[in-house]
Amino acid sequence: MIIRDIIMMINNKCLNVLVISLWLSACGSSTNDSEQNSAAHATQATDTKTAQPEANTAQASEQQVKAILKGHKMTKAQDDMSNWQRGRVQFLNLEGGFYGIITDSGQKILPMNMAKEFAQHGAIVRIKGKVKNVMTIQQWGTPFTITDIELITPGDQANKNEM
């Protein structure tokens, strides 16, 4: 009989703990819901009041970016290489091998459409073309589409293995 009373008392205490835990968790969630609703109303009110200054901030940021870019060296002249450039053709044994051109000014150009007769290591060429905005597996130089090319000084002829 004493054992049964002890078991009943333990069960009642466990049941009481369980009921109190559920009650507290239910109270906490209703408080959180009302807090979230209050926060949402406050945010909405703030958004309506600050809509105009945010637009001014966006305009100011755009003006700052333009001011920064104005002094930046990346200009249309660098992108548009429609004037003749002189450089040396080089075979680079990277990523399976490819031909690149290093201009007299030191710029690395990755020709995307160079004819095979100009693929001569050490050749001096003059080229015209446009910068091509692509990513390449070579990850070397500026991708470039050649529109005109002239051979000034021949170099070493390409091996069939290199092509």
XYZ file of N, CA, C and O in Angstrom:
652
model
N 0.812 -1.171 0.000
C 0.000 0.000 0.000
C 0.867 1.249 0.000
O 0.529 2.212 -0.670
N 1.919 1.233 0.724
C 2.816 2.378 0.774
C 3.471 2.567 -0.601
O 3.603 3.685 -1.071
N 3.833 1.510 -1.229
C 4.475 1.593 -2.551
C 3.500 2.202 -3.555
O 3.872 3.044 -4.356
N 2.230 1.759 -3.444
C 1.228 2.306 -4.368
C 1.048 3.798 -4.149
O 0.926 4.563 -5.099
N 1.052 4.245 -2.922
C 0.907 5.682 -2.619
C 2.105 6.476 -3.162
O 1.955 7.574 -3.689
N 3.269 5.899 -3.030
C 4.487 6.562 -3.528
C 4.416 6.693 -5.060
O 4.715 7.747 -5.621
N 3.970 5.620 -5.721
C 3.859 5.652 -7.190
C 2.822 6.683 -7.618
O 3.040 7.450 -8.558
N 1.712 6.751 -6.912
C 0.665 7.737 -7.230
C 1.188 9.156 -7.032
O 0.912 10.040 -7.835
N 1.952 9.351 -5.971
C 2.495 10.677 -5.692
C 3.495 11.076 -6.785
O 3.493 12.212 -7.263
N 4.331 10.161 -7.205
C 5.310 10.434 -8.269
C 4.582 10.729 -9.581
O 4.923 11.676 -10.289
N 3.565 9.929 -9.889
C 2.794 10.165 -11.116
C 2.121 11.530 -11.087
O 2.086 12.230 -12.094
N 1.569 11.916 -9.941
C 0.922 13.222 -9.822
C 1.929 14.359 -10.015
O 1.644 15.348 -10.663
N 3.124 14.184 -9.409
C 4.156 15.214 -9.553
C 4.603 15.320 -11.013
O 4.761 16.412 -11.539
N 4.778 14.174 -11.662
C 5.171 14.186 -13.082
C 4.089 14.832 -13.926
O 4.375 15.624 -14.823
N 2.841 14.488 -13.613
C 1.732 15.072 -14.355
C 1.663 16.580 -14.126
O 1.449 17.349 -15.065
N 1.890 17.005 -12.886
C 1.892 18.440 -12.573
C 3.009 19.167 -13.330
O 2.809 20.255 -13.866
N 4.188 18.568 -13.367
C 5.318 19.176 -14.078
C 5.008 19.284 -15.557
O 5.262 20.314 -16.199
N 4.405 18.252 -16.109
C 4.056 18.257 -17.523
C 3.019 19.332 -17.837
O 3.152 20.076 -18.808
N 1.997 19.444 -17.010
C 0.950 20.448 -17.213
C 1.523 21.851 -17.093
O 1.237 22.731 -17.909
N 2.358 22.081 -16.098
C 2.957 23.411 -15.911
C 3.849 23.755 -17.100
O 3.830 24.882 -17.599
N 4.617 22.792 -17.599
C 5.492 23.042 -18.758
C 4.683 23.422 -19.988
O 5.026 24.373 -20.707
N 3.619 22.681 -20.251
C 2.766 23.008 -21.394
C 2.126 24.371 -21.243
O 2.030 25.153 -22.193
N 1.684 24.672 -20.054
C 1.041 25.957 -19.808
C 2.028 27.108 -20.038
O 1.709 28.104 -20.685
N 3.257 26.956 -19.538
C 4.270 28.000 -19.719
C 4.660 28.150 -21.186
O 4.849 29.272 -21.663
N 4.780 27.060 -21.889
C 5.144 27.171 -23.305
C 4.014 27.819 -24.100
O 4.260 28.584 -25.028
N 2.775 27.553 -23.731
C 1.644 28.185 -24.409
C 1.613 29.669 -24.114
O 1.321 30.491 -24.983
N 1.913 30.039 -22.893
C 1.944 31.464 -22.536
C 3.047 32.188 -23.289
O 2.863 33.296 -23.753
N 4.182 31.540 -23.401
C 5.307 32.165 -24.101
C 5.011 32.397 -25.561
O 5.358 33.427 -26.135
N 4.331 31.475 -26.239
C 4.064 31.646 -27.658
C 3.041 32.731 -27.907
O 3.136 33.470 -28.863
N 2.060 32.881 -27.024
C 1.081 33.955 -27.236
C 1.732 35.308 -27.009
O 1.431 36.274 -27.696
N 2.687 35.381 -26.081
C 3.407 36.628 -25.854
C 4.260 36.945 -27.075
O 4.293 38.073 -27.540
N 4.925 35.930 -27.628
C 5.757 36.146 -28.813
C 4.921 36.601 -29.998
O 5.340 37.460 -30.759
N 3.718 36.011 -30.173
C 2.860 36.433 -31.274
C 2.468 37.889 -31.146
O 2.511 38.642 -32.112
N 2.104 38.297 -29.947
C 1.701 39.689 -29.780
C 2.902 40.613 -29.939
O 2.792 41.706 -30.491
N 4.091 40.174 -29.480
C 5.290 40.977 -29.669
C 5.628 41.100 -31.147
O 6.019 42.155 -31.623
N 5.481 39.988 -31.901
C 5.767 40.029 -33.331
C 4.799 40.951 -34.050
O 5.187 41.703 -34.935
N 3.515 40.901 -33.681
C 2.531 41.797 -34.299
C 2.865 43.240 -34.010
O 2.786 44.101 -34.881
N 3.263 43.548 -32.766
C 3.632 44.917 -32.401
C 4.857 45.362 -33.188
O 4.920 46.479 -33.682
N 5.847 44.464 -33.311
C 7.065 44.796 -34.048
C 6.762 45.023 -35.527
O 7.315 45.924 -36.156
N 5.858 44.215 -36.090
C 5.495 44.383 -37.499
C 4.815 45.726 -37.725
O 5.101 46.422 -38.699
N 3.910 46.118 -36.791
C 3.247 47.417 -36.927
C 4.246 48.555 -36.790
O 4.190 49.539 -37.529
N 5.199 48.422 -35.874
C 6.209 49.462 -35.689
C 7.090 49.580 -36.925
O 7.404 50.675 -37.382
N 7.493 48.444 -37.509
C 8.323 48.457 -38.709
C 7.575 49.084 -39.880
O 8.138 49.871 -40.637
N 6.304 48.746 -40.012
C 5.500 49.300 -41.093
C 5.376 50.806 -40.957
O 5.511 51.538 -41.926
N 5.176 51.283 -39.744
C 5.074 52.723 -39.512
C 6.399 53.397 -39.817
O 6.444 54.465 -40.425
N 7.501 52.779 -39.420
C 8.826 53.344 -39.684
C 9.109 53.381 -41.175
O 9.650 54.357 -41.682
N 8.733 52.309 -41.904
C 8.964 52.263 -43.345
C 8.231 53.384 -44.055
O 8.747 53.990 -44.981
N 7.014 53.692 -43.621
C 6.262 54.756 -44.288
C 6.911 56.106 -44.016
O 6.951 56.951 -44.892
N 7.440 56.278 -42.813
C 8.060 57.560 -42.473
C 9.400 57.737 -43.170
O 9.786 58.843 -43.506
N 10.152 56.638 -43.382
C 11.515 56.752 -43.917
C 11.619 56.441 -45.395
O 12.708 56.350 -45.914
N 10.523 56.270 -46.100
C 10.587 55.927 -47.520
C 11.301 57.007 -48.314
O 12.112 56.723 -49.174
N 11.027 58.249 -48.043
C 11.640 59.351 -48.774
C 13.141 59.453 -48.508
O 13.913 59.530 -49.441
N 13.612 59.427 -47.236
C 15.054 59.494 -47.008
C 15.820 58.337 -47.625
O 16.933 58.506 -48.061
N 15.226 57.115 -47.679
C 15.916 55.987 -48.304
C 16.152 56.251 -49.778
O 17.186 55.908 -50.321
N 15.194 56.874 -50.455
C 15.369 57.211 -51.863
C 16.509 58.200 -52.019
O 17.320 58.080 -52.935
N 16.595 59.179 -51.109
C 17.687 60.145 -51.158
C 19.022 59.459 -50.910
O 20.021 59.802 -51.520
N 19.040 58.495 -50.009
C 20.263 57.741 -49.732
C 20.706 56.962 -50.963
O 21.884 56.913 -51.285
N 19.750 56.344 -51.663
C 20.077 55.599 -52.878
C 20.664 56.527 -53.937
O 21.618 56.183 -54.619
N 20.093 57.739 -54.059
C 20.617 58.697 -55.028
C 22.021 59.132 -54.635
O 22.902 59.249 -55.474
N 22.227 59.353 -53.336
C 23.552 59.765 -52.873
C 24.564 58.657 -53.139
O 25.665 58.922 -53.588
N 24.189 57.410 -52.889
C 25.102 56.297 -53.125
C 25.453 56.182 -54.603
O 26.589 55.936 -54.956
N 24.464 56.368 -55.465
C 24.704 56.301 -56.907
C 25.662 57.408 -57.330
O 26.569 57.177 -58.126
N 25.494 58.597 -56.762
C 26.388 59.703 -57.088
C 27.802 59.422 -56.596
O 28.776 59.732 -57.270
N 27.921 58.808 -55.411
C 29.239 58.467 -54.883
C 29.929 57.437 -55.760
O 31.119 57.542 -56.040
N 29.192 56.432 -56.217
C 29.754 55.399 -57.092
C 30.229 56.026 -58.392
O 31.320 55.739 -58.877
N 29.409 56.933 -58.966
C 29.818 57.604 -60.206
C 31.072 58.419 -59.993
O 31.957 58.445 -60.841
N 31.175 59.082 -58.835
C 32.362 59.888 -58.550
C 33.598 59.005 -58.425
O 34.673 59.354 -58.904
N 33.441 57.846 -57.803
C 34.578 56.929 -57.655
C 34.998 56.384 -59.014
O 36.175 56.342 -59.346
N 34.017 55.965 -59.808
C 34.323 55.384 -61.113
C 34.877 56.410 -62.092
O 35.586 56.056 -63.017
N 34.558 57.673 -61.881
C 35.048 58.723 -62.776
C 36.575 58.752 -62.793
O 37.192 58.924 -63.825
N 37.197 58.540 -61.634
C 38.649 58.534 -61.544
C 39.268 57.191 -61.857
O 40.471 57.057 -61.901
N 38.474 56.174 -62.084
C 38.980 54.823 -62.346
C 39.564 54.740 -63.746
O 39.071 55.347 -64.674
N 40.609 53.971 -63.905
C 41.328 53.869 -65.175
C 40.599 53.047 -66.232
O 40.918 53.117 -67.385
N 39.628 52.212 -65.839
C 38.930 51.356 -66.792
C 37.985 52.214 -67.624
O 36.905 52.563 -67.180
N 38.399 52.555 -68.808
C 37.610 53.415 -69.671
C 37.284 52.682 -70.956
O 37.767 51.581 -71.200
N 36.502 53.308 -71.789
C 36.131 52.717 -73.070
C 37.370 52.474 -73.926
O 37.446 51.503 -74.661
N 38.369 53.320 -73.792
C 39.590 53.158 -74.576
C 40.274 51.821 -74.270
O 40.828 51.189 -75.146
N 40.193 51.377 -73.015
C 40.816 50.105 -72.664
C 39.979 48.943 -73.194
O 40.512 47.932 -73.614
N 38.658 49.079 -73.167
C 37.788 48.033 -73.678
C 37.800 47.973 -75.193
O 37.766 46.911 -75.776
N 37.848 49.111 -75.844
C 37.792 49.173 -77.292
C 39.207 49.304 -77.836
O 39.814 50.346 -77.760
N 39.715 48.212 -78.351
C 41.075 48.225 -78.893
C 40.994 48.212 -80.410
O 41.599 47.382 -81.072
N 40.208 49.133 -80.969
C 40.032 49.176 -82.418
C 41.244 49.793 -83.117
O 41.354 49.710 -84.328
N 42.150 50.394 -82.342
C 43.397 50.895 -82.926
C 44.400 49.748 -82.968
O 44.316 48.788 -82.227
N 45.365 49.890 -83.843
C 46.386 48.852 -83.986
C 47.192 48.728 -82.697
O 47.591 49.716 -82.103
N 47.424 47.493 -82.288
C 48.276 47.167 -81.143
C 49.386 46.262 -81.660
O 49.129 45.353 -82.437
N 50.594 46.510 -81.223
C 51.712 45.667 -81.625
C 52.094 44.782 -80.455
O 52.096 45.227 -79.304
N 52.393 43.514 -80.740
C 52.770 42.620 -79.661
C 53.484 41.382 -80.147
O 53.645 41.158 -81.351
N 53.924 40.585 -79.197
C 54.660 39.353 -79.476
C 53.767 38.162 -79.139
O 53.188 38.095 -78.064
N 53.677 37.222 -80.079
C 52.903 35.998 -79.873
C 53.738 35.045 -79.023
O 54.936 34.877 -79.271
N 53.107 34.435 -78.029
C 53.810 33.478 -77.182
C 52.965 32.232 -76.994
O 51.755 32.328 -76.793
N 53.629 31.082 -77.080
C 52.944 29.839 -76.749
C 53.117 29.613 -75.261
O 54.233 29.623 -74.738
N 52.015 29.421 -74.569
C 52.040 29.185 -73.124
C 51.568 27.766 -72.867
O 50.475 27.390 -73.284
N 52.389 26.998 -72.201
C 52.087 25.591 -71.964
C 51.296 25.444 -70.658
O 51.719 24.789 -69.726
N 50.140 26.077 -70.611
C 49.231 26.000 -69.471
C 47.880 25.510 -69.975
O 47.480 25.833 -71.086
N 47.158 24.767 -69.149
C 45.799 24.326 -69.494
C 45.739 23.706 -70.896
O 44.860 24.005 -71.685
N 46.693 22.897 -71.235
C 46.707 22.230 -72.530
C 47.452 23.002 -73.599
O 47.636 22.515 -74.704
N 47.902 24.186 -73.300
C 48.667 25.005 -74.238
C 47.789 25.918 -75.061
O 46.730 25.529 -75.530
N 48.230 27.160 -75.226
C 47.504 28.140 -76.034
C 48.457 29.265 -76.408
O 49.552 29.379 -75.864
N 48.029 30.061 -77.381
C 48.811 31.211 -77.810
C 48.214 32.476 -77.226
O 47.003 32.668 -77.245
N 49.088 33.308 -76.711
C 48.699 34.598 -76.197
C 49.545 35.667 -76.847
O 50.561 35.369 -77.486
N 49.129 36.909 -76.716
C 49.890 38.036 -77.266
C 50.162 39.005 -76.128
O 49.250 39.381 -75.392
N 51.423 39.393 -75.987
C 51.784 40.415 -75.011
C 52.143 41.665 -75.806
O 53.074 41.665 -76.610
N 51.352 42.730 -75.596
C 51.546 43.961 -76.368
C 52.802 44.683 -75.893
O 53.355 44.374 -74.834
N 53.226 45.659 -76.684
C 54.401 46.457 -76.325
C 54.183 47.203 -75.007
O 55.133 47.501 -74.302
N 52.923 47.488 -74.673
C 52.632 48.175 -73.413
C 52.527 47.194 -72.240
O 52.291 47.604 -71.108
N 52.693 45.879 -72.510
C 52.687 44.887 -71.451
C 51.334 44.237 -71.192
O 51.205 43.406 -70.304
N 50.335 44.602 -71.966
C 49.008 44.020 -71.778
C 48.972 42.603 -72.336
O 49.466 42.341 -73.433
N 48.370 41.685 -71.584
C 48.246 40.293 -72.017
C 46.907 40.128 -72.726
O 45.864 40.407 -72.164
N 46.962 39.663 -73.973
C 45.764 39.477 -74.783
C 45.631 38.000 -75.114
O 46.580 37.367 -75.561
N 44.433 37.466 -74.892
C 44.136 36.076 -75.211
C 43.265 36.063 -76.466
O 42.065 36.291 -76.395
N 43.889 35.844 -77.649
C 43.100 35.863 -78.882
C 42.150 34.673 -78.950
O 42.559 33.540 -78.746
N 40.892 34.958 -79.245
C 39.874 33.912 -79.302
C 39.736 33.326 -80.709
O 39.158 32.269 -80.865
N 40.249 34.037 -81.717
C 40.037 33.592 -83.094
C 41.278 33.800 -83.965
O 41.153 34.126 -85.135
N 42.458 33.596 -83.414
C 43.676 33.834 -84.186
C 43.858 32.714 -85.223
O 43.767 31.529 -84.903
N 44.101 33.102 -86.466
C 44.314 32.138 -87.554
C 45.603 31.350 -87.302
O 46.555 31.844 -86.705
N 45.620 30.108 -87.769
C 46.751 29.203 -87.514
C 48.066 29.726 -88.086
O 49.122 29.480 -87.525
N 47.993 30.463 -89.202
C 49.250 30.946 -89.798
C 49.951 31.993 -88.931
O 51.130 32.272 -89.111
N 49.232 32.571 -87.956
C 49.848 33.555 -87.050
C 50.261 32.922 -85.720
O 50.842 33.580 -84.876
N 49.959 31.649 -85.533
C 50.310 30.943 -84.303
C 51.772 30.538 -84.379
O 52.116 29.385 -84.639
N 52.648 31.513 -84.168
C 54.092 31.311 -84.246
C 54.722 31.902 -82.992
O 54.652 33.115 -82.771
N 55.318 31.043 -82.183
C 55.937 31.511 -80.946
C 57.043 32.515 -81.268
O 57.937 32.253 -82.059
N 56.956 33.691 -80.675
C 57.959 34.731 -80.881
C 57.651 35.679 -82.021
O 58.391 36.636 -82.239
N 56.583 35.436 -82.766
C 56.239 36.314 -83.891
C 55.813 37.685 -83.367
O 55.206 37.809 -82.302
N 56.145 38.728 -84.147
C 55.691 40.087 -83.844
C 54.515 40.373 -84.773
O 54.637 40.204 -85.998
N 53.392 40.791 -84.199
C 52.177 41.045 -84.983
C 51.584 42.397 -84.608
O 51.892 42.968 -83.564
N 50.748 42.870 -85.521
C 49.897 44.039 -85.238
C 48.462 43.538 -85.287
O 48.094 42.800 -86.219
N 47.689 43.926 -84.288
C 46.310 43.446 -84.243
C 45.340 44.581 -83.957
O 45.706 45.598 -83.365
N 44.127 44.378 -84.410
C 42.987 45.229 -84.080
C 41.885 44.287 -83.639
O 41.821 43.141 -84.099
N 41.003 44.768 -82.787
C 39.894 43.918 -82.379
C 39.112 44.499 -81.231
O 39.195 45.687 -80.937
N 38.364 43.631 -80.604
C 37.507 44.042 -79.493
C 37.682 43.077 -78.331
O 37.833 41.875 -78.529
N 37.625 43.647 -77.137
C 37.670 42.832 -75.924
C 36.380 42.030 -75.856
O 35.298 42.541 -76.120
N 36.517 40.756 -75.542
C 35.357 39.868 -75.440
C 35.115 39.590 -73.965
O 36.025 39.175 -73.255
N 33.907 39.827 -73.501
C 33.579 39.680 -72.090
C 33.133 38.247 -71.799
O 31.949 37.955 -71.714
N 34.106 37.342 -71.693
C 33.833 35.936 -71.399
C 34.868 35.433 -70.394
O 35.900 36.040 -70.197
N 34.554 34.293 -69.793
C 35.518 33.613 -68.930
C 36.118 32.456 -69.727
O 35.430 31.832 -70.526
N 37.380 32.195 -69.491
C 38.050 31.126 -70.232
C 38.723 30.167 -69.262
O 38.972 30.517 -68.111
N 39.041 28.977 -69.755
C 39.747 28.020 -68.896
C 41.208 28.413 -68.748
O 41.868 27.996 -67.805
N 41.729 29.210 -69.663
C 43.133 29.598 -69.591
C 43.388 30.533 -68.405
O 44.444 30.499 -67.809
N 42.434 31.381 -68.084
C 42.578 32.361 -67.000
C 43.885 33.141 -67.145
O 44.627 33.338 -66.187
N 44.118 33.567 -68.345
C 45.316 34.346 -68.642
C 44.924 35.427 -69.618
O 44.280 35.156 -70.632
N 45.297 36.639 -69.367
C 45.074 37.722 -70.311
C 43.618 38.113 -70.476
O 42.716 37.580 -69.850
N 43.420 39.077 -71.365
C 42.098 39.592 -71.685
C 41.583 38.888 -72.930
O 42.209 38.980 -73.985
N 40.446 38.183 -72.830
C 39.887 37.551 -74.025
C 39.625 38.607 -75.097
O 39.123 39.694 -74.805
N 39.981 38.285 -76.332
C 40.023 39.292 -77.390
C 39.620 38.664 -78.721
O 40.094 37.583 -79.070
N 38.735 39.328 -79.433
C 38.356 38.893 -80.772
C 39.129 39.738 -81.776
O 39.003 40.960 -81.793
N 39.922 39.087 -82.596
C 40.745 39.798 -83.582
C 39.894 40.123 -84.812
O 39.241 39.245 -85.371
N 39.931 41.411 -85.222
C 39.263 41.795 -86.465
C 40.275 41.932 -87.599
O 39.959 41.623 -88.742
N 41.490 42.391 -87.293
C 42.572 42.515 -88.276
C 43.878 42.092 -87.614
O 44.116 42.397 -86.455
N 44.718 41.416 -88.404
C 46.029 41.013 -87.888
C 47.034 41.051 -89.035
O 46.708 40.717 -90.172
N 48.238 41.515 -88.715
C 49.326 41.564 -89.693
C 50.568 40.961 -89.054
O 50.870 41.245 -87.903
N 51.305 40.165 -89.834
C 52.552 39.577 -89.361
C 53.688 40.542 -89.684
O 53.890 40.913 -90.837
N 54.417 40.984 -88.664
C 55.548 41.892 -88.864
C 56.837 41.083 -88.957
O 57.609 41.215 -89.911
N 57.093 40.237 -87.974
C 58.273 39.382 -87.958
C 57.837 37.957 -87.633
O 57.176 37.751 -86.616
N 58.177 36.998 -88.477
C 57.760 35.619 -88.203
C 58.462 35.054 -86.972
O 59.545 35.477 -86.601
N 57.839 34.064 -86.394
C 58.407 33.358 -85.242
C 58.543 31.878 -85.590
O 58.610 31.511 -86.763
N 58.611 31.061 -84.577
C 58.716 29.609 -84.769
C 57.362 29.066 -85.222
O 56.331 29.415 -84.645
N 57.368 28.203 -86.223
C 56.132 27.599 -86.708
C 55.554 26.691 -85.645
O 56.271 26.050 -84.882
N 54.242 26.619 -85.600
C 53.545 25.795 -84.606
C 53.689 24.316 -84.921
O 53.669 23.923 -86.082
N 53.839 23.530 -83.906
C 53.816 22.075 -84.051
C 52.368 21.625 -84.084
O 51.512 22.256 -83.490
N 52.094 20.513 -84.729
C 50.723 19.993 -84.749
C 50.282 19.622 -83.339
O 49.117 19.689 -83.012
N 51.224 19.222 -82.481
C 50.890 18.880 -81.103
C 50.438 20.097 -80.300
O 49.684 19.972 -79.357
N 50.932 21.249 -80.674
C 50.579 22.476 -79.938
C 49.191 22.973 -80.300
O 48.576 23.677 -79.540
N 48.691 22.625 -81.472
C 47.399 23.153 -81.915
C 46.320 22.334 -81.390
O 45.683 21.685 -81.148
